[in-house]
CSV table of C-alpha atoms in Angstrom, one decimal:
chain,number,residue,atom,x,y,z
A,1,MET,CA,-6.3,-21.2,35.9
A,2,SER,CA,-5.7,-23.6,38.6
A,3,ARG,CA,-7.9,-26.3,39.3
A,4,PRO,CA,-9.9,-25.9,42.7
A,5,THR,CA,-8.4,-27.9,45.5
A,6,LEU,CA,-10.3,-30.0,47.9
A,7,ALA,CA,-9.2,-27.6,50.5
A,8,GLN,CA,-11.5,-24.7,48.8
A,9,VAL,CA,-14.4,-27.0,48.2
A,10,ALA,CA,-14.2,-27.8,51.9
A,11,ASP,CA,-14.4,-24.3,52.9
A,12,ALA,CA,-17.4,-23.3,49.9
A,13,ALA,CA,-19.3,-26.3,51.7
A,14,GLY,CA,-18.4,-25.3,55.3
A,15,VAL,CA,-16.8,-28.8,56.2
A,16,SER,CA,-13.4,-30.5,56.6
A,17,ILE,CA,-11.6,-32.2,53.5
A,18,ALA,CA,-11.5,-35.2,55.1
A,19,THR,CA,-15.5,-35.0,55.0
A,20,VAL,CA,-14.9,-34.0,51.3
A,21,SER,CA,-12.6,-36.7,50.6
A,22,ARG,CA,-15.7,-39.2,52.2
A,23,VAL,CA,-18.5,-37.4,50.2
A,24,LEU,CA,-16.5,-37.4,46.8
A,25,ARG,CA,-15.2,-40.7,47.4
A,26,GLU,CA,-18.5,-42.3,48.8
A,27,ARG,CA,-16.9,-43.3,51.6
A,28,GLY,CA,-18.3,-43.0,55.4
A,29,GLU,CA,-22.0,-42.6,56.8
A,30,ILE,CA,-22.1,-38.7,55.7
A,31,SER,CA,-25.6,-36.9,55.7
A,32,PRO,CA,-27.7,-36.7,52.8
A,33,THR,CA,-27.4,-33.2,53.7
A,34,THR,CA,-23.9,-32.4,54.2
A,35,ARG,CA,-23.4,-34.9,50.6
A,36,ALA,CA,-25.8,-32.2,49.0
A,37,ARG,CA,-23.5,-29.9,50.3
A,38,VAL,CA,-20.3,-30.7,49.5
A,39,ARG,CA,-21.2,-31.8,45.8
A,40,ASP,CA,-22.8,-28.1,45.2
A,41,ALA,CA,-20.0,-26.5,46.6
A,42,ALA,CA,-17.0,-29.3,44.1
A,43,ASP,CA,-20.0,-28.6,41.4
A,44,ALA,CA,-20.1,-24.8,41.8
A,45,LEU,CA,-16.4,-24.5,41.3
A,46,GLY,CA,-15.8,-27.1,38.9
A,47,TYR,CA,-13.9,-29.5,41.1
A,48,GLY,CA,-13.9,-33.1,38.9
A,49,ALA,CA,-13.9,-31.3,35.9
A,50,GLY,CA,-11.3,-31.3,33.2
A,51,GLY,CA,-10.1,-34.6,33.4
A,52,ARG,CA,-10.6,-35.6,37.2
A,53,GLY,CA,-14.0,-37.7,36.0
A,54,ARG,CA,-13.2,-41.5,35.5
A,55,PRO,CA,-12.3,-42.0,32.2
A,56,ARG,CA,-15.0,-44.2,30.5
A,57,ALA,CA,-12.0,-46.7,29.3
A,58,GLY,CA,-11.8,-47.8,32.9
A,59,THR,CA,-14.9,-48.3,33.7
A,60,ALA,CA,-16.6,-51.7,35.2
A,61,ARG,CA,-18.5,-53.1,32.3
A,62,LEU,CA,-22.1,-52.2,33.6
A,63,ILE,CA,-25.0,-50.4,32.2
A,64,ASP,CA,-27.5,-49.0,34.7
A,65,LEU,CA,-30.9,-48.8,33.7
A,66,VAL,CA,-32.4,-46.0,35.9
A,67,MET,CA,-36.6,-46.2,36.0
A,68,GLY,CA,-39.0,-44.9,38.6
A,69,ARG,CA,-40.6,-48.1,39.2
A,70,TYR,CA,-40.1,-52.0,37.8
A,71,ASP,CA,-43.5,-53.6,38.8
A,72,GLY,CA,-45.1,-53.1,35.2
A,73,PRO,CA,-45.8,-54.9,32.1
A,74,TYR,CA,-44.2,-51.9,30.4
A,75,SER,CA,-41.1,-51.3,32.6
A,76,GLU,CA,-40.6,-55.5,32.0
A,77,GLU,CA,-40.4,-55.0,28.5
A,78,VAL,CA,-37.6,-52.5,29.0
A,79,VAL,CA,-35.6,-54.4,30.9
A,80,VAL,CA,-35.8,-57.1,28.4
A,81,GLY,CA,-34.9,-54.8,25.8
A,82,ALA,CA,-32.1,-53.3,27.9
A,83,ARG,CA,-30.4,-56.6,29.6
A,84,GLU,CA,-30.7,-58.7,25.4
A,85,ALA,CA,-28.7,-55.9,24.2
A,86,ALA,CA,-26.5,-55.3,27.1
A,87,THR,CA,-25.3,-58.5,26.5
A,88,ARG,CA,-24.8,-58.9,23.3
A,89,LEU,CA,-22.4,-56.2,23.7
A,90,GLY,CA,-20.7,-57.9,26.8
A,91,TYR,CA,-21.9,-55.5,29.7
A,92,ASP,CA,-24.2,-56.6,32.5
A,93,LEU,CA,-27.4,-54.6,33.2
A,94,VAL,CA,-28.0,-52.8,36.5
A,95,LEU,CA,-31.5,-52.4,37.6
A,96,THR,CA,-31.1,-48.7,39.3
A,97,ALA,CA,-34.0,-47.2,41.1
A,98,GLU,CA,-35.4,-43.5,40.9
A,99,ARG,CA,-36.4,-42.8,44.5
A,100,ASP,CA,-39.3,-40.0,44.8
A,101,ASP,CA,-36.6,-38.6,47.8
A,102,PRO,CA,-34.9,-34.8,47.1
A,103,ALA,CA,-31.8,-36.1,49.3
A,104,ASP,CA,-31.5,-39.6,46.9
A,105,ASP,CA,-28.6,-39.2,44.4
A,106,TRP,CA,-28.6,-42.1,42.2
A,107,PRO,CA,-25.9,-40.7,39.9
A,108,ALA,CA,-23.7,-41.1,43.2
A,109,ARG,CA,-24.4,-44.7,43.5
A,110,ILE,CA,-23.7,-44.5,39.7
A,111,ALA,CA,-20.5,-43.5,39.8
A,112,ALA,CA,-19.4,-45.1,43.2
A,113,ARG,CA,-19.5,-48.6,41.1
A,114,GLY,CA,-18.0,-47.6,38.1
A,115,SER,CA,-20.4,-47.6,35.3
A,116,GLY,CA,-20.1,-47.5,31.4
A,117,GLY,CA,-22.9,-45.4,31.2
A,118,VAL,CA,-26.8,-44.6,32.1
A,119,VAL,CA,-29.8,-45.3,30.4
A,120,LEU,CA,-32.6,-43.0,32.4
A,121,GLY,CA,-36.3,-44.2,31.2
A,122,LEU,CA,-39.1,-42.0,31.2
A,123,ASN,CA,-37.4,-38.9,32.6
A,124,VAL,CA,-35.0,-36.0,32.0
A,125,PRO,CA,-32.1,-35.3,34.5
A,126,THR,CA,-31.8,-32.7,36.2
A,127,ALA,CA,-28.8,-30.3,36.4
A,128,ARG,CA,-27.6,-31.3,39.6
A,129,GLN,CA,-27.7,-35.4,38.4
A,130,LEU,CA,-26.3,-34.3,34.9
A,131,ALA,CA,-23.3,-32.6,36.5
A,132,ARG,CA,-22.7,-35.2,38.8
A,133,LEU,CA,-22.4,-38.1,35.6
A,134,GLU,CA,-20.4,-35.8,33.2
A,135,ALA,CA,-17.7,-35.2,36.7
A,136,ALA,CA,-17.9,-38.9,36.5
A,137,ALA,CA,-17.4,-39.2,32.8
A,138,ILE,CA,-20.1,-41.2,32.7
A,139,PRO,CA,-22.4,-41.2,29.5
A,140,LEU,CA,-26.7,-41.1,29.6
A,141,VAL,CA,-29.2,-41.5,27.3
A,142,LEU,CA,-32.4,-41.0,27.6
A,143,PHE,CA,-35.5,-43.7,26.8
A,144,GLU,CA,-39.2,-42.0,26.1
A,145,PRO,CA,-38.2,-38.6,28.0
A,146,SER,CA,-41.4,-37.3,29.8
A,147,SER,CA,-40.1,-33.9,28.8
A,148,GLU,CA,-37.4,-32.2,26.3
A,149,SER,CA,-34.3,-31.5,28.0
A,150,ARG,CA,-33.4,-28.1,28.3
A,151,VAL,CA,-29.4,-29.2,26.8
A,152,PRO,CA,-29.2,-31.5,24.3
A,153,LEU,CA,-29.0,-35.3,24.9
A,154,PRO,CA,-28.8,-38.7,23.1
A,155,ASN,CA,-32.6,-40.1,23.3
A,156,VAL,CA,-34.4,-42.8,21.9
A,157,ARG,CA,-38.1,-42.1,21.5
A,158,THR,CA,-41.4,-43.4,19.3
A,159,THR,CA,-43.5,-41.7,17.2
A,160,ASP,CA,-46.8,-40.6,19.7
A,161,ARG,CA,-47.9,-38.1,17.3
A,162,ALA,CA,-48.3,-40.3,14.7
A,163,GLY,CA,-49.6,-42.9,16.5
A,164,GLY,CA,-52.5,-40.8,18.0
A,165,ALA,CA,-53.1,-39.8,14.3
A,166,ASP,CA,-53.3,-44.0,13.5
A,167,ALA,CA,-55.8,-44.2,16.3
A,168,ALA,CA,-57.8,-41.5,14.8
A,169,ARG,CA,-58.4,-42.6,11.5
A,170,HIS,CA,-58.9,-46.0,12.8
A,171,LEU,CA,-61.9,-44.7,14.5
A,172,LEU,CA,-63.3,-43.1,11.8
A,173,ASP,CA,-63.1,-45.9,9.5
A,174,ARG,CA,-64.5,-48.0,11.8
A,175,GLY,CA,-67.5,-45.6,12.2
A,176,ALA,CA,-67.2,-43.9,15.3
A,177,ARG,CA,-68.5,-40.1,14.8
A,178,ARG,CA,-68.3,-39.4,18.7
A,179,PHE,CA,-65.1,-39.7,20.3
A,180,VAL,CA,-63.6,-39.5,24.0
A,181,VAL,CA,-59.8,-39.1,24.3
A,182,VAL,CA,-58.6,-40.5,27.3
A,183,ASP,CA,-55.3,-38.3,28.9
A,184,GLY,CA,-52.8,-39.2,31.4
A,185,ALA,CA,-52.2,-37.0,34.0
A,186,PRO,CA,-49.5,-35.7,34.9
A,187,SER,CA,-49.3,-34.5,31.5
A,188,TYR,CA,-46.2,-35.8,29.7
A,189,ARG,CA,-45.1,-35.1,26.4
A,190,TRP,CA,-45.5,-38.8,25.1
A,191,GLY,CA,-49.0,-38.3,26.4
A,192,ARG,CA,-49.1,-34.2,24.6
A,193,ALA,CA,-47.9,-36.0,21.4
A,194,ARG,CA,-50.3,-38.8,21.2
A,195,VAL,CA,-53.5,-36.9,22.2
A,196,GLU,CA,-52.4,-34.2,19.6
A,197,GLY,CA,-51.8,-36.2,17.3
A,198,PHE,CA,-55.5,-38.0,17.4
A,199,GLY,CA,-56.8,-34.4,17.4
A,200,ALA,CA,-55.3,-33.1,14.4
A,201,ALA,CA,-56.3,-35.6,12.4
A,202,LEU,CA,-59.8,-35.9,13.4
A,203,ALA,CA,-60.2,-31.9,12.8
A,204,GLU,CA,-58.4,-32.4,9.2
A,205,ILE,CA,-61.1,-35.5,8.1
A,206,VAL,CA,-64.3,-34.3,10.4
A,207,PRO,CA,-63.6,-31.1,11.6
A,208,ASP,CA,-67.1,-30.8,12.9
A,209,ALA,CA,-67.1,-34.4,15.3
A,210,VAL,CA,-67.8,-34.4,18.8
A,211,LEU,CA,-65.3,-34.7,20.9
A,212,ARG,CA,-64.3,-35.2,24.5
A,213,ARG,CA,-60.7,-35.1,26.3
A,214,VAL,CA,-60.6,-36.2,29.9
A,215,ALA,CA,-57.5,-36.6,31.9
A,216,THR,CA,-56.6,-38.6,35.4
A,217,GLY,CA,-54.2,-40.4,36.4
A,218,TRP,CA,-52.0,-43.1,34.1
A,219,SER,CA,-54.2,-46.2,35.7
A,220,ALA,CA,-57.1,-48.1,34.8
A,221,SER,CA,-59.5,-47.3,38.1
A,222,GLY,CA,-59.1,-43.5,36.7
A,223,ALA,CA,-60.0,-43.7,33.4
A,224,ARG,CA,-62.8,-46.0,34.6
A,225,ARG,CA,-64.7,-43.1,36.7
A,226,VAL,CA,-64.1,-40.4,34.1
A,227,VAL,CA,-64.8,-42.5,31.3
A,228,ARG,CA,-68.2,-43.7,32.7
A,229,ALA,CA,-69.1,-39.9,34.0
A,230,VAL,CA,-68.3,-38.4,30.1
A,231,LEU,CA,-70.1,-41.6,28.0
A,232,PRO,CA,-73.5,-40.5,29.1
A,233,GLU,CA,-73.2,-36.4,28.5
A,234,LEU,CA,-72.1,-37.1,24.9
A,235,PRO,CA,-74.3,-35.9,22.1
A,236,GLY,CA,-75.6,-37.5,19.3
A,237,ASP,CA,-76.1,-40.8,18.6
A,238,GLY,CA,-74.0,-44.2,17.5
A,239,SER,CA,-70.8,-45.9,18.4
A,240,VAL,CA,-68.6,-43.8,20.1
A,241,GLY,CA,-64.6,-44.4,19.8
A,242,VAL,CA,-62.8,-43.7,22.3
A,243,PHE,CA,-58.9,-43.4,22.8
A,244,ALA,CA,-56.6,-44.3,25.7
A,245,CYS,CA,-53.2,-43.0,25.9
A,246,SER,CA,-51.5,-45.7,27.5
A,247,ASP,CA,-53.2,-50.0,27.3
A,248,GLU,CA,-53.9,-49.6,31.2
A,249,MET,CA,-56.4,-46.5,30.7
A,250,ALA,CA,-57.9,-48.9,27.7
A,251,ALA,CA,-58.5,-51.7,30.4
A,252,GLY,CA,-60.2,-48.7,32.5
A,253,VAL,CA,-62.6,-48.0,29.3
A,254,TYR,CA,-63.6,-51.8,29.3
A,255,ALA,CA,-64.6,-51.3,33.0
A,256,ALA,CA,-66.6,-48.4,32.6
A,257,ALA,CA,-68.8,-49.6,29.2
A,258,ALA,CA,-69.5,-52.6,31.6
A,259,ASP,CA,-70.7,-50.3,34.1
A,260,LEU,CA,-73.2,-48.9,31.8
A,261,GLY,CA,-74.2,-51.7,30.1
A,262,LEU,CA,-72.3,-50.8,27.3
A,263,GLY,CA,-70.7,-53.7,24.8
A,264,ILE,CA,-67.4,-53.4,23.2
A,265,PRO,CA,-67.0,-53.1,20.3
A,266,ASP,CA,-70.9,-52.7,19.9
A,267,ASP,CA,-71.3,-49.5,21.2
A,268,VAL,CA,-67.9,-48.1,21.9
A,269,LEU,CA,-65.0,-48.7,20.2
A,270,VAL,CA,-61.6,-48.5,22.0
A,271,VAL,CA,-58.1,-48.0,21.3
A,272,GLY,CA,-55.1,-48.1,23.8
A,273,PHE,CA,-51.5,-47.2,23.4
A,274,ASP,CA,-48.3,-49.5,23.9
A,275,ASP,CA,-49.1,-53.3,23.0
A,276,VAL,CA,-48.1,-54.4,26.5
A,277,ARG,CA,-48.4,-57.9,26.8
A,278,GLY,CA,-52.4,-57.6,28.8
A,279,ALA,CA,-53.6,-56.0,25.2
A,280,ARG,CA,-53.9,-59.7,24.2
A,281,TRP,CA,-56.0,-60.6,27.2
A,282,LEU,CA,-58.6,-58.6,27.3
A,283,ARG,CA,-62.2,-59.3,25.7
A,284,PRO,CA,-62.7,-58.6,23.3
A,285,ALA,CA,-58.8,-58.0,22.9
A,286,LEU,CA,-57.9,-54.3,22.9
A,287,THR,CA,-56.7,-52.5,19.5
A,288,THR,CA,-53.7,-50.5,20.1
A,289,VAL,CA,-51.0,-48.3,18.7
A,290,ARG,CA,-47.9,-50.6,19.4
A,291,GLN,CA,-45.0,-48.6,20.3
A,292,PRO,CA,-41.5,-50.9,20.1
A,293,ILE,CA,-40.6,-50.8,23.5
A,294,ARG,CA,-38.1,-53.7,23.8
A,295,GLU,CA,-36.2,-52.0,20.5
A,296,MET,CA,-36.0,-49.1,21.7
A,297,ALA,CA,-34.8,-50.2,24.8
A,298,ALA,CA,-32.3,-51.8,23.4
A,299,ALA,CA,-31.3,-48.9,20.9
A,300,ALA,CA,-30.7,-46.7,24.3
A,301,VAL,CA,-28.2,-48.9,25.1
A,302,GLU,CA,-26.4,-49.7,21.6
A,303,LEU,CA,-26.6,-45.7,21.1
A,304,LEU,CA,-24.5,-45.6,25.2
A,305,VAL,CA,-22.1,-48.4,23.8
A,306,GLN,CA,-21.3,-47.2,20.2
A,307,PRO,CA,-22.1,-43.4,19.9
A,308,PRO,CA,-22.7,-41.8,16.5
A,309,LEU,CA,-19.8,-39.7,15.1
A,310,ALA,CA,-19.4,-36.3,15.5
A,311,GLY,CA,-22.9,-34.6,13.9
A,312,ALA,CA,-24.7,-37.5,13.7
A,313,PRO,CA,-28.3,-36.9,14.8
A,314,THR,CA,-28.5,-37.7,18.7
A,315,THR,CA,-32.6,-38.4,18.3
A,316,ILE,CA,-33.2,-41.8,17.5
A,317,GLU,CA,-37.0,-42.3,16.8
A,318,LEU,CA,-38.7,-45.9,16.1
A,319,PRO,CA,-42.5,-45.7,14.8
A,320,THR,CA,-45.4,-47.2,15.8
A,321,ARG,CA,-47.5,-49.4,14.8
A,322,LEU,CA,-51.7,-50.1,14.8
A,323,MET,CA,-52.6,-53.6,15.8
A,324,VAL,CA,-56.2,-54.2,15.3
A,325,ARG,CA,-57.7,-56.5,17.3
A,326,GLY,CA,-61.6,-57.0,18.4
A,327,SER,CA,-62.2,-53.8,20.2
A,328,THR,CA,-62.7,-52.0,17.5
A,329,GLY,CA,-64.5,-55.0,15.4
């Protein structure tokens, strides 16, 4: 079968051959709508497949880290880990923003500069984004994907479920018999796994324990609001164990306890998740489940540059570790 031509792509997209050429070479001022139409036509026809993509050996020594935001302590840890690994392997790290805009096409920007590979953080690519990277022969590794990808992709993650279970066992060991779990919304893969691990461990050890699950945005302010509402409604007596699915939400639990005149850890025992640097600055310092963020980011870069042999596992899962501090006594 003959390869599709520019003329066929132009005909399918309803534009000129010159426009198709400019879009595929990332040149000229073309509207986002037209660019999307041309790329969709090219993908549908298979233009760019069969060796037309940029061979990896000819790429610039750049690795793109793609994330939605870079302004938080978690993101900063990811950047440090990825940059150190890229530098060690002879690459420069580029920070690429995944904009909340349907017309934005970060794979096209990456293909235009000839990157050697992409680490996509806290997300999974759409079918169109994946096709664009494949057409340019640019490899992709997922870092803590927010959901399971529909197609198998190399990825790096942590033991979220085991971390949640460790939090439950620790709170039980510290005497808590009433519990609150603060889950995040939207509900991401890692949040669900943490909550499931906590609930399973609790049910195994103390099946009749009082447990309330609340959900809010992944923020301290949201956690403060929902925890302040649920704590007075818990039946029974004694200390309450609160597990928050992120350290930022755990900080909101501190604020909610203060609003209600409750002390930490005397009245409320708190465990977070992440172990970003702010966990140590809370007073008392936060007991939390540490995920090795820097090590995970470094492993994602290494997986790009030094892919496993055929048939080897492409999911790397690094273990969490409970860091016991003052918030649990």
